[in-house]
């Protein structure tokens, strides 16, 4: 079965850094566009960053541009989110998403908590 497992979340001080990882299995990883979303209780889940299946194109929410970097390693079936200069407003549960648009396939990870404490 398809599985996406996030890791790397935790508690960090403002201005600090974290790197999130999303390890996938049960899917042909190189076919999938990958993205990271985040959600705060009581608010909508929002797109943070995305990367195409080949890794040629990336996109970011305006709030994280210049601070976050999404990348992927197709040989390891893993996508990453490097988060620098973290702010309290970055506090959220971060979710990994995989989408194969051609067949409308979408998969979600279980989420990992990121807390930026002042």
Short mmCIF file of N, CA, C and O in Angstrom, two decimals:
data_model
loop_
_atom_site.label_atom_id
_atom_site.label_comp_id
_atom_site.label_asym_id
_atom_site.label_seq_id
_atom_site.Cartn_x
_atom_site.Cartn_y
_atom_site.Cartn_z
N UNK A 1 0.84 -1.20 0.00
CA UNK A 1 0.00 0.00 0.00
C UNK A 1 0.88 1.25 0.00
O UNK A 1 2.01 1.21 0.49
N UNK A 2 0.33 2.33 -0.52
CA UNK A 2 1.07 3.59 -0.58
C UNK A 2 1.21 4.18 0.81
O UNK A 2 0.25 4.24 1.57
N UNK A 3 2.43 4.61 1.13
CA UNK A 3 2.68 5.26 2.41
C UNK A 3 3.61 6.45 2.23
O UNK A 3 4.59 6.39 1.49
N UNK A 4 3.29 7.54 2.92
CA UNK A 4 4.14 8.71 3.00
C UNK A 4 4.37 8.98 4.48
O UNK A 4 3.41 9.15 5.23
N UNK A 5 5.62 9.01 4.90
CA UNK A 5 5.96 9.17 6.31
C UNK A 5 6.87 10.37 6.50
O UNK A 5 8.02 10.36 6.05
N UNK A 6 6.34 11.40 7.17
CA UNK A 6 7.12 12.60 7.45
C UNK A 6 7.95 12.43 8.72
O UNK A 6 7.55 11.73 9.65
N UNK A 7 9.07 13.12 8.76
CA UNK A 7 9.91 13.14 9.95
C UNK A 7 10.71 14.44 9.97
O UNK A 7 10.78 15.14 8.96
N UNK A 8 11.30 14.75 11.11
CA UNK A 8 12.15 15.91 11.22
C UNK A 8 11.53 17.10 11.94
O UNK A 8 12.21 18.10 12.17
N UNK A 9 10.26 17.00 12.29
CA UNK A 9 9.62 18.08 13.01
C UNK A 9 10.10 18.15 14.45
O UNK A 9 10.79 17.26 14.94
N UNK A 10 9.74 19.24 15.13
CA UNK A 10 10.13 19.40 16.51
C UNK A 10 10.03 20.83 16.96
O UNK A 10 9.40 21.66 16.31
N UNK A 11 10.66 21.12 18.08
CA UNK A 11 10.66 22.45 18.68
C UNK A 11 11.95 23.18 18.31
O UNK A 11 13.05 22.63 18.44
N UNK A 12 11.81 24.42 17.85
CA UNK A 12 12.96 25.21 17.46
C UNK A 12 12.72 26.67 17.84
O UNK A 12 11.58 27.13 17.88
N UNK A 13 13.79 27.40 18.12
CA UNK A 13 13.69 28.82 18.45
C UNK A 13 13.54 29.66 17.19
O UNK A 13 13.98 29.26 16.11
N UNK A 14 12.91 30.84 17.30
CA UNK A 14 12.83 31.73 16.15
C UNK A 14 14.22 31.99 15.58
O UNK A 14 15.19 32.19 16.32
N UNK A 15 14.31 31.97 14.25
CA UNK A 15 15.59 32.13 13.57
C UNK A 15 16.32 30.83 13.33
O UNK A 15 17.31 30.82 12.58
N UNK A 16 15.84 29.75 13.91
CA UNK A 16 16.47 28.45 13.75
C UNK A 16 16.06 27.76 12.46
O UNK A 16 15.31 28.30 11.66
N UNK A 17 16.54 26.52 12.31
CA UNK A 17 16.30 25.75 11.10
C UNK A 17 15.86 24.33 11.42
O UNK A 17 16.22 23.78 12.46
N UNK A 18 15.10 23.75 10.51
CA UNK A 18 14.72 22.35 10.55
C UNK A 18 14.69 21.81 9.13
O UNK A 18 14.41 22.57 8.20
N UNK A 19 14.94 20.52 8.98
CA UNK A 19 14.75 19.87 7.70
C UNK A 19 13.76 18.74 7.84
O UNK A 19 14.00 17.79 8.59
N UNK A 20 12.65 18.84 7.12
CA UNK A 20 11.65 17.80 7.11
C UNK A 20 11.94 16.81 5.97
O UNK A 20 12.40 17.20 4.90
N UNK A 21 11.64 15.55 6.23
CA UNK A 21 11.78 14.51 5.22
C UNK A 21 10.45 13.79 5.05
O UNK A 21 9.70 13.64 6.01
N UNK A 22 10.18 13.35 3.84
CA UNK A 22 9.00 12.55 3.56
C UNK A 22 9.45 11.34 2.76
O UNK A 22 9.80 11.46 1.58
N UNK A 23 9.46 10.19 3.41
CA UNK A 23 9.85 8.94 2.77
C UNK A 23 8.61 8.26 2.22
O UNK A 23 7.62 8.09 2.93
N UNK A 24 8.66 7.87 0.95
CA UNK A 24 7.50 7.25 0.31
C UNK A 24 7.78 5.80 -0.04
O UNK A 24 8.92 5.39 -0.22
N UNK A 25 6.70 5.03 -0.14
CA UNK A 25 6.78 3.65 -0.56
C UNK A 25 5.46 3.25 -1.20
O UNK A 25 4.43 3.87 -0.95
N UNK A 26 5.49 2.22 -2.04
CA UNK A 26 4.27 1.72 -2.65
C UNK A 26 3.79 2.51 -3.85
O UNK A 26 2.66 2.29 -4.31
N UNK A 27 4.59 3.43 -4.35
CA UNK A 27 4.24 4.21 -5.52
C UNK A 27 5.48 4.43 -6.38
O UNK A 27 6.60 4.33 -5.89
N UNK A 28 5.24 4.72 -7.66
CA UNK A 28 6.35 5.03 -8.56
C UNK A 28 6.69 6.49 -8.36
O UNK A 28 6.13 7.37 -9.01
N UNK A 29 7.60 6.75 -7.44
CA UNK A 29 7.89 8.09 -6.96
C UNK A 29 8.20 9.06 -8.09
O UNK A 29 7.75 10.21 -8.06
N UNK A 30 8.93 8.67 -9.08
CA UNK A 30 9.35 9.56 -10.15
C UNK A 30 8.19 10.08 -11.01
O UNK A 30 8.39 11.01 -11.79
N UNK A 31 7.01 9.46 -10.89
CA UNK A 31 5.83 9.92 -11.61
C UNK A 31 5.11 11.06 -10.89
O UNK A 31 4.28 11.73 -11.51
N UNK A 32 5.40 11.27 -9.63
CA UNK A 32 4.58 12.14 -8.79
C UNK A 32 5.15 13.53 -8.58
O UNK A 32 6.34 13.70 -8.30
N UNK A 33 4.27 14.52 -8.70
CA UNK A 33 4.58 15.85 -8.19
C UNK A 33 4.45 15.79 -6.67
O UNK A 33 3.51 15.18 -6.15
N UNK A 34 5.37 16.43 -5.97
CA UNK A 34 5.37 16.40 -4.52
C UNK A 34 5.20 17.80 -3.95
O UNK A 34 5.63 18.79 -4.55
N UNK A 35 4.58 17.89 -2.79
CA UNK A 35 4.40 19.18 -2.16
C UNK A 35 4.33 19.05 -0.65
O UNK A 35 4.10 17.96 -0.11
N UNK A 36 4.51 20.18 0.02
CA UNK A 36 4.35 20.29 1.46
C UNK A 36 3.22 21.27 1.75
O UNK A 36 3.17 22.35 1.16
N UNK A 37 2.33 20.88 2.65
CA UNK A 37 1.27 21.73 3.15
C UNK A 37 1.44 21.88 4.65
O UNK A 37 2.13 21.10 5.30
N UNK A 38 0.77 22.89 5.21
CA UNK A 38 0.76 23.03 6.66
C UNK A 38 -0.62 23.48 7.13
O UNK A 38 -1.37 24.10 6.37
N UNK A 39 -0.92 23.16 8.37
CA UNK A 39 -2.23 23.49 8.92
C UNK A 39 -2.14 23.82 10.40
O UNK A 39 -1.48 23.12 11.16
N UNK A 40 -2.81 24.89 10.78
CA UNK A 40 -2.94 25.31 12.17
C UNK A 40 -4.37 25.00 12.60
O UNK A 40 -5.30 25.17 11.81
N UNK A 41 -4.58 24.54 13.84
CA UNK A 41 -5.94 24.26 14.29
C UNK A 41 -6.89 25.42 14.04
O UNK A 41 -6.58 26.57 14.36
N UNK A 42 -8.06 25.11 13.46
CA UNK A 42 -9.05 26.13 13.18
C UNK A 42 -8.85 26.89 11.88
O UNK A 42 -9.66 27.76 11.56
N UNK A 43 -7.78 26.58 11.15
CA UNK A 43 -7.51 27.28 9.90
C UNK A 43 -7.40 26.31 8.73
O UNK A 43 -7.27 25.10 8.91
N UNK A 44 -7.46 26.86 7.53
CA UNK A 44 -7.37 26.07 6.31
C UNK A 44 -5.95 25.51 6.13
O UNK A 44 -4.97 26.15 6.49
N UNK A 45 -5.88 24.32 5.55
CA UNK A 45 -4.59 23.77 5.16
C UNK A 45 -4.07 24.57 3.96
O UNK A 45 -4.80 24.81 3.01
N UNK A 46 -2.81 24.97 4.01
CA UNK A 46 -2.25 25.81 2.95
C UNK A 46 -1.03 25.17 2.32
O UNK A 46 -0.24 24.49 2.97
N UNK A 47 -0.88 25.43 1.03
CA UNK A 47 0.28 24.96 0.29
C UNK A 47 1.50 25.77 0.68
O UNK A 47 1.47 27.00 0.66
N UNK A 48 2.58 25.09 1.00
CA UNK A 48 3.83 25.73 1.38
C UNK A 48 4.83 25.72 0.22
O UNK A 48 5.43 26.74 -0.11
N UNK A 49 5.02 24.56 -0.38
CA UNK A 49 5.99 24.42 -1.46
C UNK A 49 5.65 23.21 -2.32
O UNK A 49 5.09 22.24 -1.83
N UNK A 50 6.01 23.28 -3.60
CA UNK A 50 5.77 22.17 -4.50
C UNK A 50 6.95 21.96 -5.43
O UNK A 50 7.71 22.90 -5.71
N UNK A 51 7.08 20.74 -5.93
CA UNK A 51 8.15 20.39 -6.86
C UNK A 51 7.61 19.39 -7.86
O UNK A 51 6.88 18.46 -7.50
N UNK A 52 7.95 19.56 -9.13
CA UNK A 52 7.48 18.66 -10.17
C UNK A 52 8.16 17.31 -10.08
O UNK A 52 9.17 17.14 -9.40
N UNK A 53 7.61 16.34 -10.80
CA UNK A 53 8.11 14.97 -10.74
C UNK A 53 9.58 14.87 -11.12
O UNK A 53 10.31 14.05 -10.56
N UNK A 54 10.01 15.69 -12.06
CA UNK A 54 11.40 15.67 -12.51
C UNK A 54 12.31 16.53 -11.65
O UNK A 54 13.54 16.44 -11.76
N UNK A 55 11.73 17.38 -10.82
CA UNK A 55 12.51 18.29 -10.00
C UNK A 55 12.92 19.56 -10.73
O UNK A 55 13.68 20.36 -10.17
N UNK A 56 12.42 19.76 -11.94
CA UNK A 56 12.84 20.90 -12.74
C UNK A 56 12.20 22.22 -12.30
O UNK A 56 12.80 23.28 -12.50
N UNK A 57 11.00 22.15 -11.72
CA UNK A 57 10.29 23.35 -11.32
C UNK A 57 9.83 23.27 -9.87
O UNK A 57 9.39 22.22 -9.41
N UNK A 58 9.91 24.40 -9.18
CA UNK A 58 9.44 24.50 -7.81
C UNK A 58 8.57 25.73 -7.66
O UNK A 58 8.65 26.67 -8.45
N UNK A 59 7.72 25.72 -6.63
CA UNK A 59 6.93 26.89 -6.32
C UNK A 59 6.76 26.99 -4.81
O UNK A 59 6.76 25.97 -4.11
N UNK A 60 6.59 28.22 -4.31
CA UNK A 60 6.53 28.47 -2.88
C UNK A 60 5.45 29.48 -2.55
O UNK A 60 5.15 30.38 -3.33
N UNK A 61 4.89 29.33 -1.37
CA UNK A 61 4.02 30.36 -0.83
C UNK A 61 4.85 31.62 -0.61
O UNK A 61 6.03 31.54 -0.25
N UNK A 62 4.23 32.78 -0.81
CA UNK A 62 4.95 34.04 -0.65
C UNK A 62 5.55 34.18 0.76
O UNK A 62 6.63 34.75 0.91
N UNK A 63 4.88 33.64 1.74
CA UNK A 63 5.32 33.78 3.12
C UNK A 63 6.61 33.03 3.43
O UNK A 63 7.25 33.31 4.45
N UNK A 64 6.99 32.07 2.58
CA UNK A 64 8.19 31.28 2.85
C UNK A 64 9.28 31.45 1.81
O UNK A 64 10.38 30.90 1.97
N UNK A 65 9.02 32.20 0.75
CA UNK A 65 10.02 32.41 -0.29
C UNK A 65 11.30 33.00 0.29
O UNK A 65 11.26 33.95 1.08
N UNK A 66 12.42 32.44 -0.10
CA UNK A 66 13.71 32.89 0.40
C UNK A 66 14.13 32.25 1.69
O UNK A 66 15.28 32.39 2.10
N UNK A 67 13.21 31.54 2.36
CA UNK A 67 13.52 30.88 3.63
C UNK A 67 13.45 29.37 3.54
O UNK A 67 14.23 28.67 4.18
N UNK A 68 12.50 28.84 2.76
CA UNK A 68 12.30 27.40 2.63
C UNK A 68 12.76 26.92 1.27
O UNK A 68 12.66 27.64 0.27
N UNK A 69 13.24 25.69 1.22
CA UNK A 69 13.65 25.07 -0.03
C UNK A 69 13.13 23.64 -0.10
O UNK A 69 13.40 22.84 0.79
N UNK A 70 12.39 23.33 -1.16
CA UNK A 70 11.92 21.97 -1.38
C UNK A 70 12.87 21.27 -2.36
O UNK A 70 13.36 21.88 -3.31
N UNK A 71 13.13 20.00 -2.12
CA UNK A 71 13.99 19.23 -3.00
C UNK A 71 13.55 17.77 -2.98
O UNK A 71 12.76 17.37 -2.12
N UNK A 72 14.04 16.99 -3.92
CA UNK A 72 13.69 15.57 -3.95
C UNK A 72 14.88 14.74 -4.40
O UNK A 72 15.75 15.21 -5.13
N UNK A 73 14.88 13.50 -3.96
CA UNK A 73 15.88 12.54 -4.36
C UNK A 73 15.13 11.33 -4.90
O UNK A 73 14.64 10.51 -4.13
N UNK A 74 15.02 11.25 -6.21
CA UNK A 74 14.24 10.17 -6.81
C UNK A 74 14.85 8.79 -6.58
O UNK A 74 14.15 7.78 -6.58
N UNK A 75 16.16 8.74 -6.37
CA UNK A 75 16.81 7.47 -6.08
C UNK A 75 16.43 6.95 -4.70
O UNK A 75 16.46 5.74 -4.46
N UNK A 76 16.08 7.87 -3.78
CA UNK A 76 15.71 7.49 -2.42
C UNK A 76 14.21 7.58 -2.17
O UNK A 76 13.76 7.34 -1.05
N UNK A 77 13.44 7.96 -3.19
CA UNK A 77 11.99 8.10 -3.06
C UNK A 77 11.60 9.02 -1.92
O UNK A 77 10.65 8.76 -1.18
N UNK A 78 12.32 10.12 -1.79
CA UNK A 78 12.15 11.02 -0.65
C UNK A 78 12.12 12.47 -1.09
O UNK A 78 12.87 12.87 -1.99
N UNK A 79 11.24 13.25 -0.47
CA UNK A 79 11.18 14.69 -0.69
C UNK A 79 11.52 15.39 0.62
O UNK A 79 11.22 14.87 1.71
N UNK A 80 12.16 16.56 0.53
CA UNK A 80 12.63 17.29 1.69
C UNK A 80 12.10 18.71 1.70
O UNK A 80 11.77 19.28 0.66
N UNK A 81 12.04 19.28 2.89
CA UNK A 81 11.74 20.70 3.03
C UNK A 81 12.74 21.28 4.02
O UNK A 81 12.66 21.02 5.22
N UNK A 82 13.68 22.06 3.51
CA UNK A 82 14.63 22.76 4.35
C UNK A 82 14.01 24.08 4.77
O UNK A 82 13.65 24.90 3.93
N UNK A 83 13.89 24.30 6.07
CA UNK A 83 13.26 25.50 6.61
C UNK A 83 14.28 26.29 7.40
O UNK A 83 14.80 25.82 8.42
N UNK A 84 14.58 27.49 6.94
CA UNK A 84 15.53 28.37 7.60
C UNK A 84 14.83 29.63 8.11
O UNK A 84 13.73 29.96 7.68
N UNK A 85 15.50 30.33 9.00
CA UNK A 85 14.99 31.58 9.56
C UNK A 85 13.54 31.42 9.99
O UNK A 85 12.67 32.21 9.62
N UNK A 86 13.29 30.40 10.77
CA UNK A 86 11.92 30.08 11.17
C UNK A 86 11.31 31.17 12.06
O UNK A 86 12.01 31.79 12.87
N UNK A 87 10.02 31.38 11.88
CA UNK A 87 9.26 32.37 12.61
C UNK A 87 8.14 31.69 13.40
O UNK A 87 7.70 30.61 13.02
N UNK A 88 7.66 32.32 14.47
CA UNK A 88 6.55 31.73 15.22
C UNK A 88 5.34 31.40 14.35
O UNK A 88 4.66 30.40 14.59
N UNK A 89 5.07 32.20 13.33
CA UNK A 89 3.94 31.96 12.45
C UNK A 89 4.12 30.74 11.54
O UNK A 89 3.20 30.35 10.84
N UNK A 90 5.31 30.14 11.55
CA UNK A 90 5.53 28.90 10.82
C UNK A 90 5.05 27.68 11.61
O UNK A 90 5.03 26.57 11.08
N UNK A 91 4.69 27.88 12.86
CA UNK A 91 4.21 26.79 13.70
C UNK A 91 2.96 26.17 13.10
O UNK A 91 1.98 26.87 12.81
N UNK A 92 2.99 24.86 12.88
CA UNK A 92 1.88 24.15 12.25
C UNK A 92 2.21 22.67 12.17
O UNK A 92 3.34 22.25 12.46
N UNK A 93 1.22 21.88 11.78
CA UNK A 93 1.47 20.51 11.38
C UNK A 93 1.77 20.52 9.89
O UNK A 93 0.99 21.07 9.10
N UNK A 94 2.88 19.94 9.51
CA UNK A 94 3.31 19.92 8.11
C UNK A 94 3.02 18.55 7.50
O UNK A 94 3.36 17.52 8.08
N UNK A 95 2.39 18.57 6.32
CA UNK A 95 1.96 17.35 5.65
C UNK A 95 2.64 17.21 4.29
O UNK A 95 2.75 18.18 3.53
N UNK A 96 3.04 16.01 3.98
CA UNK A 96 3.59 15.67 2.68
C UNK A 96 2.46 15.22 1.76
O UNK A 96 1.56 14.48 2.18
N UNK A 97 2.50 15.66 0.51
CA UNK A 97 1.48 15.31 -0.47
C UNK A 97 2.13 14.82 -1.76
O UNK A 97 3.12 15.40 -2.22
N UNK A 98 1.56 13.76 -2.33
CA UNK A 98 2.02 13.23 -3.61
C UNK A 98 0.85 13.21 -4.58
O UNK A 98 -0.25 12.76 -4.23
N UNK A 99 1.06 13.71 -5.80
CA UNK A 99 -0.02 13.76 -6.79
C UNK A 99 0.47 13.33 -8.16
O UNK A 99 1.46 13.86 -8.67
N UNK A 100 -0.24 12.37 -8.74
CA UNK A 100 0.00 11.95 -10.11
C UNK A 100 -1.22 12.44 -10.90
O UNK A 100 -2.25 11.77 -10.95
N UNK A 101 -1.09 13.60 -11.49
CA UNK A 101 -2.22 14.28 -12.12
C UNK A 101 -2.85 13.46 -13.25
O UNK A 101 -4.06 13.48 -13.44
N UNK A 102 -2.03 12.75 -13.98
CA UNK A 102 -2.49 12.00 -15.14
C UNK A 102 -3.62 11.03 -14.80
O UNK A 102 -4.54 10.82 -15.60
N UNK A 103 -3.58 10.43 -13.61
CA UNK A 103 -4.63 9.50 -13.19
C UNK A 103 -5.38 9.99 -11.96
O UNK A 103 -6.11 9.24 -11.31
N UNK A 104 -5.20 11.26 -11.62
CA UNK A 104 -5.88 11.88 -10.47
C UNK A 104 -5.61 11.14 -9.17
O UNK A 104 -6.52 10.97 -8.35
N UNK A 105 -4.40 10.70 -8.98
CA UNK A 105 -4.01 10.01 -7.75
C UNK A 105 -3.42 11.00 -6.77
O UNK A 105 -2.51 11.77 -7.12
N UNK A 106 -3.91 11.00 -5.53
CA UNK A 106 -3.43 11.89 -4.48
C UNK A 106 -3.21 11.09 -3.20
O UNK A 106 -4.07 10.31 -2.80
N UNK A 107 -2.07 11.32 -2.55
CA UNK A 107 -1.76 10.64 -1.30
C UNK A 107 -1.22 11.64 -0.29
O UNK A 107 -0.51 12.59 -0.66
N UNK A 108 -1.55 11.41 0.98
CA UNK A 108 -1.12 12.29 2.07
C UNK A 108 -0.36 11.53 3.14
O UNK A 108 -0.66 10.36 3.41
N UNK A 109 0.59 12.20 3.75
CA UNK A 109 1.26 11.66 4.92
C UNK A 109 0.47 11.96 6.18
O UNK A 109 -0.59 12.59 6.14
N UNK A 110 0.99 11.50 7.31
CA UNK A 110 0.28 11.66 8.58
C UNK A 110 0.53 12.99 9.26
O UNK A 110 -0.19 13.37 10.18
N UNK A 111 1.54 13.71 8.83
CA UNK A 111 1.87 15.01 9.38
C UNK A 111 2.94 14.95 10.44
O UNK A 111 3.09 13.96 11.15
N UNK A 112 3.69 16.04 10.56
CA UNK A 112 4.68 16.19 11.62
C UNK A 112 4.61 17.60 12.19
O UNK A 112 4.47 18.58 11.44
N UNK A 113 4.66 17.71 13.50
CA UNK A 113 4.50 19.00 14.18
C UNK A 113 5.78 19.80 14.15
O UNK A 113 6.86 19.30 14.47
N UNK A 114 5.65 21.07 13.76
CA UNK A 114 6.75 22.03 13.85
C UNK A 114 6.30 23.15 14.76
O UNK A 114 5.27 23.78 14.53
N UNK A 115 7.07 23.39 15.81
CA UNK A 115 6.75 24.45 16.76
C UNK A 115 7.92 25.40 16.86
O UNK A 115 9.03 25.00 17.20
N UNK A 116 7.67 26.67 16.55
CA UNK A 116 8.69 27.72 16.66
C UNK A 116 8.32 28.58 17.86
O UNK A 116 7.35 29.32 17.83
N UNK A 117 9.09 28.45 18.90
CA UNK A 117 8.77 29.09 20.18
C UNK A 117 9.66 30.31 20.43
O UNK A 117 10.88 30.24 20.30
N UNK A 118 9.00 31.41 20.78
CA UNK A 118 9.72 32.64 21.09
C UNK A 118 10.12 32.71 22.57
O UNK A 118 10.88 33.59 22.95
#
